[in-house]
mmCIF file of C-alpha atoms in Angstrom:
data_model
loop_
_atom_site.group_PDB
_atom_site.id
_atom_site.type_symbol
_atom_site.label_atom_id
_atom_site.label_comp_id
_atom_site.label_asym_id
_atom_site.label_seq_id
_atom_site.Cartn_x
_atom_site.Cartn_y
_atom_site.Cartn_z
ATOM 1 C CA MET A 1 -0.124 -0.026 -0.051
ATOM 2 C CA SER A 2 1.499 3.478 -1.094
ATOM 3 C CA GLU A 3 1.564 6.808 1.420
ATOM 4 C CA GLU A 4 -1.458 7.575 2.537
ATOM 5 C CA TRP A 5 -1.866 11.658 1.589
ATOM 6 C CA GLN A 6 -1.602 14.432 4.172
ATOM 7 C CA ILE A 7 -4.407 16.578 4.697
ATOM 8 C CA ILE A 8 -3.612 20.027 6.061
ATOM 9 C CA TYR A 9 -6.235 22.982 6.515
ATOM 10 C CA TYR A 10 -4.745 25.887 4.950
ATOM 11 C CA GLN A 11 -4.064 28.662 7.649
ATOM 12 C CA GLU A 12 -4.345 32.918 7.328
ATOM 13 C CA VAL A 13 -1.397 34.594 8.699
ATOM 14 C CA ASP A 14 -3.323 35.609 11.542
ATOM 15 C CA GLY A 15 -4.201 32.007 12.619
ATOM 16 C CA THR A 16 -7.485 31.250 11.443
ATOM 17 C CA GLU A 17 -8.258 28.347 9.549
ATOM 18 C CA PRO A 18 -10.924 29.020 6.813
ATOM 19 C CA VAL A 19 -12.233 25.755 5.632
ATOM 20 C CA LYS A 20 -12.662 24.666 9.180
ATOM 21 C CA GLU A 21 -14.885 28.120 9.854
ATOM 22 C CA PHE A 22 -16.494 27.399 6.884
ATOM 23 C CA PHE A 23 -17.470 24.016 8.714
ATOM 24 C CA ASN A 24 -18.647 25.965 12.034
ATOM 25 C CA ASP A 25 -21.652 26.867 10.048
ATOM 26 C CA PRO A 26 -24.867 26.435 11.615
ATOM 27 C CA SER A 27 -26.683 25.815 8.488
ATOM 28 C CA LEU A 28 -24.516 23.420 7.332
ATOM 29 C CA THR A 29 -26.045 20.306 8.277
ATOM 30 C CA GLN A 30 -24.784 17.081 10.156
ATOM 31 C CA GLY A 31 -25.067 14.948 6.558
ATOM 32 C CA GLU A 32 -22.742 17.849 5.290
ATOM 33 C CA SER A 33 -20.327 16.987 7.808
ATOM 34 C CA LYS A 34 -20.821 13.159 7.654
ATOM 35 C CA GLN A 35 -20.592 13.547 4.111
ATOM 36 C CA PHE A 36 -16.916 16.051 4.351
ATOM 37 C CA LYS A 37 -15.296 13.414 6.672
ATOM 38 C CA LEU A 38 -15.637 10.471 4.418
ATOM 39 C CA ARG A 39 -14.578 12.582 1.600
ATOM 40 C CA LEU A 40 -11.351 13.420 3.321
ATOM 41 C CA TYR A 41 -10.978 9.855 4.540
ATOM 42 C CA LEU A 42 -11.152 9.002 1.069
ATOM 43 C CA LEU A 43 -8.481 11.849 0.004
ATOM 44 C CA LYS A 44 -6.170 11.043 2.634
ATOM 45 C CA ILE A 45 -6.339 7.242 1.884
ATOM 46 C CA LYS A 46 -6.407 7.524 -2.544
ATOM 47 C CA GLY A 47 -5.561 11.268 -2.844
ATOM 48 C CA LEU A 48 -5.578 12.448 -7.171
ATOM 49 C CA ALA A 49 -6.079 9.229 -8.253
ATOM 50 C CA LEU A 50 -9.497 10.035 -6.795
ATOM 51 C CA LEU A 51 -9.145 12.314 -9.692
ATOM 52 C CA VAL A 52 -9.707 8.822 -12.191
ATOM 53 C CA GLU A 53 -11.717 6.588 -9.379
ATOM 54 C CA ARG A 54 -14.482 8.620 -8.724
ATOM 55 C CA SER A 55 -14.308 12.312 -10.376
ATOM 56 C CA ASP A 56 -17.602 13.127 -8.616
ATOM 57 C CA ILE A 57 -16.008 13.094 -5.922
ATOM 58 C CA LEU A 58 -12.832 15.340 -7.219
ATOM 59 C CA ASP A 59 -12.296 17.680 -10.588
ATOM 60 C CA LYS A 60 -9.268 19.158 -11.768
ATOM 61 C CA ILE A 61 -9.457 23.611 -12.086
ATOM 62 C CA GLU A 62 -9.019 23.526 -15.705
ATOM 63 C CA THR A 63 -7.948 27.006 -15.409
ATOM 64 C CA GLU A 64 -5.187 25.992 -12.689
ATOM 65 C CA ASP A 65 -2.602 24.536 -11.700
ATOM 66 C CA LYS A 66 -2.613 22.269 -8.465
ATOM 67 C CA LEU A 67 -6.282 22.871 -8.017
ATOM 68 C CA TYR A 68 -9.404 20.578 -7.489
ATOM 69 C CA GLU A 69 -12.431 21.042 -6.607
ATOM 70 C CA LEU A 70 -13.888 18.510 -3.912
ATOM 71 C CA ARG A 71 -17.757 18.023 -4.042
ATOM 72 C CA LEU A 72 -20.796 17.172 -1.687
ATOM 73 C CA ASP A 73 -23.310 17.265 -4.368
ATOM 74 C CA ASN A 74 -26.644 15.654 -3.651
ATOM 75 C CA THR A 75 -26.633 18.311 -0.804
ATOM 76 C CA ARG A 76 -28.762 20.804 0.736
ATOM 77 C CA ASN A 77 -26.262 23.702 -0.051
ATOM 78 C CA ASN A 78 -24.217 22.350 -2.715
ATOM 79 C CA ILE A 79 -20.653 22.909 -1.471
ATOM 80 C CA ARG A 80 -17.471 22.601 -2.663
ATOM 81 C CA ILE A 81 -13.508 22.739 -1.144
ATOM 82 C CA PHE A 82 -10.484 23.895 -2.970
ATOM 83 C CA VAL A 83 -7.628 21.725 -2.447
ATOM 84 C CA CYS A 84 -4.606 22.123 -3.391
ATOM 85 C CA ALA A 85 -2.090 19.109 -3.668
ATOM 86 C CA LEU A 86 1.896 19.502 -2.922
ATOM 87 C CA PRO A 87 3.623 15.833 -3.934
ATOM 88 C CA GLY A 88 6.725 17.378 -3.372
ATOM 89 C CA LYS A 89 8.302 16.019 1.306
ATOM 90 C CA GLY A 90 5.501 13.522 1.128
ATOM 91 C CA LYS A 91 2.176 13.785 -0.143
ATOM 92 C CA ARG A 92 0.626 16.719 0.865
ATOM 93 C CA LEU A 93 -3.523 17.605 0.172
ATOM 94 C CA ILE A 94 -4.076 21.406 1.199
ATOM 95 C CA LEU A 95 -7.376 22.359 2.008
ATOM 96 C CA LEU A 96 -7.610 25.954 1.159
ATOM 97 C CA HIS A 97 -12.030 27.281 0.759
ATOM 98 C CA ALA A 98 -14.571 26.381 0.693
ATOM 99 C CA PHE A 99 -18.147 27.514 -0.081
ATOM 100 C CA LYS A 100 -21.753 27.058 -1.210
ATOM 101 C CA LYS A 101 -22.404 26.709 -4.772
ATOM 102 C CA LYS A 102 -24.910 28.260 -5.938
ATOM 103 C CA GLY A 103 -25.405 28.043 -10.128
ATOM 104 C CA ASP A 104 -24.805 25.780 -12.076
ATOM 105 C CA LYS A 105 -20.804 26.482 -13.273
ATOM 106 C CA THR A 106 -18.264 27.578 -10.225
ATOM 107 C CA PRO A 107 -17.867 31.152 -10.000
ATOM 108 C CA LEU A 108 -15.010 32.563 -10.948
ATOM 109 C CA LYS A 109 -14.340 34.702 -7.561
ATOM 110 C CA GLN A 110 -14.175 31.523 -5.641
ATOM 111 C CA ILE A 111 -11.087 29.965 -8.195
ATOM 112 C CA LYS A 112 -9.794 33.890 -7.748
ATOM 113 C CA ILE A 113 -9.455 32.803 -3.330
ATOM 114 C CA ALA A 114 -8.649 29.210 -4.049
ATOM 115 C CA ALA A 115 -6.076 30.273 -6.305
ATOM 116 C CA LYS A 116 -4.170 32.951 -4.032
ATOM 117 C CA ARG A 117 -3.958 31.525 -0.958
ATOM 118 C CA ARG A 118 -2.283 28.459 -3.480
ATOM 119 C CA ASP A 119 0.255 30.227 -5.136
ATOM 120 C CA PHE A 120 0.674 31.948 -0.941
ATOM 121 C CA ILE A 121 1.688 28.161 -0.037
ATOM 122 C CA ILE A 122 4.189 27.663 -2.944
ATOM 123 C CA VAL A 123 5.946 31.041 -2.907
ATOM 124 C CA LYS A 124 5.681 30.591 1.289
ATOM 125 C CA GLU A 125 7.455 26.509 0.042
ATOM 126 C CA GLU A 126 9.946 27.925 -2.202
ATOM 127 C CA LYS A 127 11.249 29.908 0.694
ATOM 128 C CA THR A 128 11.638 27.689 3.052
ATOM 129 C CA ASP A 129 13.742 25.422 0.345
ATOM 130 C CA GLU A 130 15.887 28.723 -0.087
ATOM 131 C CA GLN A 131 16.437 28.501 3.763
#
């Protein structure tokens, strides 16, 4: 069996973790929380292999590098979580941003938030590697 992926919550400079805070929203159902935990388990075990095995759960954001959308379909809030994959230094998946999808398409504004956070992590990683 291959090495499991590490799941990491993105942390803002002030220490807040936006995805954890999102899941404290009282409008989210118990079923959504349970489904999220199951998705995290699958991500930990399968990682990016879910792109092929379960494209209904994980999909690549075509316009962005290293950015994926974890889906919680068929729920009242139609939750989406953006994930960044960092395979170097162990397999890591960073949970960047979560939102409630209202329409058919993923809003560009939401993708930009996740991409900005991904870029911040990559720059931070490069600085760490230089030291």
